[in-house]
PDB file of C-alpha atoms in Angstrom:
ATOM      1  CA  MET H  38      26.486  20.445   3.663  1.00  0.00           C
ATOM      2  CA  GLU H  39      25.769  19.302   7.225  1.00  0.00           C
ATOM      3  CA  ALA H  40      24.071  16.203   5.801  1.00  0.00           C
ATOM      4  CA  VAL H  41      27.214  15.311   3.848  1.00  0.00           C
ATOM      5  CA  PHE H  42      29.252  15.579   7.044  1.00  0.00           C
ATOM      6  CA  VAL H  43      26.811  13.419   9.042  1.00  0.00           C
ATOM      7  CA  TYR H  44      25.939  10.860   6.351  1.00  0.00           C
ATOM      8  CA  GLY H  45      29.061  11.033   4.152  1.00  0.00           C
ATOM      9  CA  ALA H  46      30.371   7.677   5.352  1.00  0.00           C
ATOM     10  CA  LYS H  47      27.020   5.997   4.636  1.00  0.00           C
ATOM     11  CA  TYR H  48      25.886   7.634   1.390  1.00  0.00           C
ATOM     12  CA  GLN H  49      27.676   8.983  -1.637  1.00  0.00           C
ATOM     13  CA  PHE H  50      26.711  12.587  -2.320  1.00  0.00           C
ATOM     14  CA  VAL H  51      26.929  14.143  -5.776  1.00  0.00           C
ATOM     15  CA  LEU H  52      26.724  17.901  -6.202  1.00  0.00           C
ATOM     16  CA  THR H  53      25.619  19.225  -9.581  1.00  0.00           C
ATOM     17  CA  THR H  54      24.664  22.614 -10.949  1.00  0.00           C
ATOM     18  CA  GLY H  55      22.445  21.439 -13.763  1.00  0.00           C
ATOM     19  CA  GLY H  56      22.612  19.889 -17.160  1.00  0.00           C
ATOM     20  CA  PRO H  57      21.589  16.374 -18.152  1.00  0.00           C
ATOM     21  CA  VAL H  58      21.660  15.018 -14.584  1.00  0.00           C
ATOM     22  CA  LEU H  59      18.767  17.232 -13.500  1.00  0.00           C
ATOM     23  CA  LYS H  60      16.838  16.553 -16.700  1.00  0.00           C
ATOM     24  CA  ASP H  61      17.166  12.811 -15.987  1.00  0.00           C
ATOM     25  CA  MET H  62      15.700  13.493 -12.534  1.00  0.00           C
ATOM     26  CA  GLY H  63      12.604  15.029 -14.107  1.00  0.00           C
ATOM     27  CA  VAL H  64      13.484  18.710 -13.692  1.00  0.00           C
ATOM     28  CA  GLU H  65      12.021  20.422 -16.758  1.00  0.00           C
ATOM     29  CA  GLU H  66      13.858  23.719 -16.313  1.00  0.00           C
ATOM     30  CA  PRO H  67      17.071  23.220 -14.292  1.00  0.00           C
ATOM     31  CA  SER H  68      17.748  26.973 -14.135  1.00  0.00           C
ATOM     32  CA  SER H  69      14.524  27.463 -12.151  1.00  0.00           C
ATOM     33  CA  LEU H  70      15.539  24.991  -9.404  1.00  0.00           C
ATOM     34  CA  VAL H  71      16.976  26.643  -6.293  1.00  0.00           C
ATOM     35  CA  ALA H  72      17.981  23.372  -4.598  1.00  0.00           C
ATOM     36  CA  GLY H  73      16.984  19.729  -4.778  1.00  0.00           C
ATOM     37  CA  LEU H  74      17.760  16.352  -3.241  1.00  0.00           C
ATOM     38  CA  TRP H  75      17.191  12.936  -4.793  1.00  0.00           C
ATOM     39  CA  PHE H  76      17.800   9.536  -3.227  1.00  0.00           C
ATOM     40  CA  LEU H  77      18.813   6.939  -5.787  1.00  0.00           C
ATOM     41  CA  HIS H  78      17.700   3.374  -5.025  1.00  0.00           C
ATOM     42  CA  CYS H  79      20.500   1.475  -6.751  1.00  0.00           C
ATOM     43  CA  LYS H  80      21.052  -1.502  -4.421  1.00  0.00           C
ATOM     44  CA  GLY H  81      18.904  -3.800  -6.542  1.00  0.00           C
ATOM     45  CA  VAL H  82      20.413  -2.707  -9.859  1.00  0.00           C
ATOM     46  CA  SER H  83      22.688  -5.380 -11.314  1.00  0.00           C
ATOM     47  CA  SER H  84      24.501  -3.396 -14.006  1.00  0.00           C
ATOM     48  CA  ARG H  85      25.554   0.205 -14.524  1.00  0.00           C
ATOM     49  CA  SER H  86      23.527   0.413 -17.722  1.00  0.00           C
ATOM     50  CA  GLU H  87      20.271  -0.082 -15.766  1.00  0.00           C
ATOM     51  CA  PRO H  88      18.677   3.092 -14.414  1.00  0.00           C
ATOM     52  CA  CYS H  89      18.115   3.420 -10.679  1.00  0.00           C
ATOM     53  CA  ASP H  90      14.730   4.298  -9.243  1.00  0.00           C
ATOM     54  CA  TYR H  91      14.859   7.562  -7.343  1.00  0.00           C
ATOM     55  CA  THR H  92      12.857   9.522  -4.812  1.00  0.00           C
ATOM     56  CA  ALA H  93      12.856  13.304  -4.754  1.00  0.00           C
ATOM     57  CA  LEU H  94      12.655  15.288  -1.540  1.00  0.00           C
ATOM     58  CA  ARG H  95       9.442  17.230  -2.069  1.00  0.00           C
ATOM     59  CA  LYS H  96       9.927  19.621   0.816  1.00  0.00           C
ATOM     60  CA  PRO H  97      12.263  22.595   1.217  1.00  0.00           C
ATOM     61  CA  VAL H  98      15.906  21.520   1.436  1.00  0.00           C
ATOM     62  CA  THR H  99      16.621  22.148   5.112  1.00  0.00           C
ATOM     63  CA  THR H 100      18.822  20.230   7.520  1.00  0.00           C
ATOM     64  CA  LEU H 101      15.805  18.839   9.387  1.00  0.00           C
ATOM     65  CA  ASN H 102      13.989  17.800   6.193  1.00  0.00           C
ATOM     66  CA  ILE H 103      17.141  16.144   4.838  1.00  0.00           C
ATOM     67  CA  TYR H 104      17.575  14.207   8.102  1.00  0.00           C
ATOM     68  CA  ALA H 105      13.952  12.997   8.089  1.00  0.00           C
ATOM     69  CA  PHE H 106      14.117  12.183   4.365  1.00  0.00           C
ATOM     70  CA  LEU H 107      17.261  10.062   4.695  1.00  0.00           C
ATOM     71  CA  GLN H 108      15.825   8.257   7.723  1.00  0.00           C
ATOM     72  CA  LEU H 109      12.663   7.422   5.762  1.00  0.00           C
ATOM     73  CA  MET H 110      14.665   6.188   2.775  1.00  0.00           C
ATOM     74  CA  GLU H 111      16.106   3.519   5.094  1.00  0.00           C
ATOM     75  CA  ALA H 112      12.661   2.396   6.270  1.00  0.00           C
ATOM     76  CA  PRO H 113      10.874  -0.523   4.630  1.00  0.00           C
ATOM     77  CA  LEU H 114       8.615   0.625   1.823  1.00  0.00           C
ATOM     78  CA  VAL H 115       5.706  -1.495   3.057  1.00  0.00           C
ATOM     79  CA  THR H 116       5.258  -3.214   6.406  1.00  0.00           C
ATOM     80  CA  GLU H 117       2.768  -6.020   6.858  1.00  0.00           C
ATOM     81  CA  ALA H 118       1.080  -6.461  10.218  1.00  0.00           C
ATOM     82  CA  THR H 119      -1.543  -8.757  11.691  1.00  0.00           C
ATOM     83  CA  VAL H 120      -2.290  -6.729  14.827  1.00  0.00           C
ATOM     84  CA  GLU H 121      -4.716  -3.919  15.613  1.00  0.00           C
ATOM     85  CA  PRO H 122      -3.741  -0.652  13.846  1.00  0.00           C
ATOM     86  CA  SER H 123      -3.117   1.072  17.192  1.00  0.00           C
ATOM     87  CA  GLN H 124      -0.457  -1.554  18.000  1.00  0.00           C
ATOM     88  CA  VAL H 125       1.550  -1.130  14.787  1.00  0.00           C
ATOM     89  CA  ARG H 126       5.020   0.286  15.459  1.00  0.00           C
ATOM     90  CA  THR H 127       7.266   1.466  12.668  1.00  0.00           C
ATOM     91  CA  VAL H 128      11.038   1.685  12.497  1.00  0.00           C
ATOM     92  CA  HIS H 129      11.066   5.485  12.356  1.00  0.00           C
ATOM     93  CA  GLY H 130       7.979   6.323  14.418  1.00  0.00           C
ATOM     94  CA  HIS H 131       9.842   9.223  16.014  1.00  0.00           C
ATOM     95  CA  LEU H 132       9.541  11.115  12.702  1.00  0.00           C
ATOM     96  CA  HIS H 133       5.743  11.187  13.098  1.00  0.00           C
ATOM     97  CA  THR H 134       5.019  10.365   9.486  1.00  0.00           C
ATOM     98  CA  PRO H 135       1.470   9.378   8.619  1.00  0.00           C
ATOM     99  CA  LEU H 136       0.677   5.684   8.332  1.00  0.00           C
ATOM    100  CA  LEU H 137      -1.580   4.431   5.576  1.00  0.00           C
ATOM    101  CA  PHE H 138      -3.371   1.183   6.344  1.00  0.00           C
ATOM    102  CA  LEU H 139      -4.563  -1.061   3.523  1.00  0.00           C
ATOM    103  CA  PHE H 140      -6.760  -3.918   4.615  1.00  0.00           C
ATOM    104  CA  THR H 141      -6.838  -7.052   2.493  1.00  0.00           C
ATOM    105  CA  GLN H 142      -8.517 -10.397   2.135  1.00  0.00           C
ATOM    106  CA  ARG H 143      -6.662 -13.681   1.652  1.00  0.00           C
ATOM    107  CA  GLU H 144      -8.063 -13.992  -1.886  1.00  0.00           C
ATOM    108  CA  THR H 145      -6.679 -10.612  -3.002  1.00  0.00           C
ATOM    109  CA  LEU H 146      -3.470 -10.522  -0.946  1.00  0.00           C
ATOM    110  CA  THR H 147      -1.069 -10.695  -3.918  1.00  0.00           C
ATOM    111  CA  LEU H 148      -2.838  -7.938  -5.847  1.00  0.00           C
ATOM    112  CA  ASP H 149      -3.232  -5.805  -2.698  1.00  0.00           C
ATOM    113  CA  ARG H 150       0.456  -6.220  -1.846  1.00  0.00           C
ATOM    114  CA  SER H 151       1.385  -5.053  -5.345  1.00  0.00           C
ATOM    115  CA  THR H 152      -0.998  -2.082  -5.025  1.00  0.00           C
ATOM    116  CA  ALA H 153       0.501  -1.165  -1.649  1.00  0.00           C
ATOM    117  CA  HIS H 154       4.037  -1.175  -3.076  1.00  0.00           C
ATOM    118  CA  SER H 155       2.995   0.898  -6.074  1.00  0.00           C
ATOM    119  CA  LEU H 156       1.176   3.440  -3.892  1.00  0.00           C
ATOM    120  CA  ALA H 157       4.066   3.603  -1.421  1.00  0.00           C
ATOM    121  CA  GLN H 158       6.557   4.293  -4.208  1.00  0.00           C
ATOM    122  CA  ARG H 159       4.418   7.158  -5.526  1.00  0.00           C
ATOM    123  CA  LEU H 160       3.974   8.703  -2.057  1.00  0.00           C
ATOM    124  CA  ARG H 161       7.551   8.204  -0.823  1.00  0.00           C
ATOM    125  CA  GLY H 162       9.286  11.506  -0.217  1.00  0.00           C
ATOM    126  CA  GLN H 163       6.078  13.560  -0.064  1.00  0.00           C
ATOM    127  CA  VAL H 164       5.739  13.693   3.699  1.00  0.00           C
TER     128      VAL H 164
END
């Protein structure tokens, strides 16, 4: 509940005890879930009938993990850089999350950018 107090003006929080909401979030057996947190990415959705992408917190639901999770949800999914890897600075470097570097060639830049976004979406919320 501390997260709701701190982030309540920025995010809308929904509390649920089960049912179809959790099934839509991929929880097979809602009664087995002790606690969970999902971040819904709805900014790019144009109508209410479209589903929002979501990211599940894949760590224990603690105040510190919620804080780090919400900070990372605000970070860009992929950052492009043209400097040495040791010089890359990220928005939320203080959270000490691992950085994954994908190196590309000019000829494959579009495909590599798409791969980076796809990989980042699958890994988001795991660390």
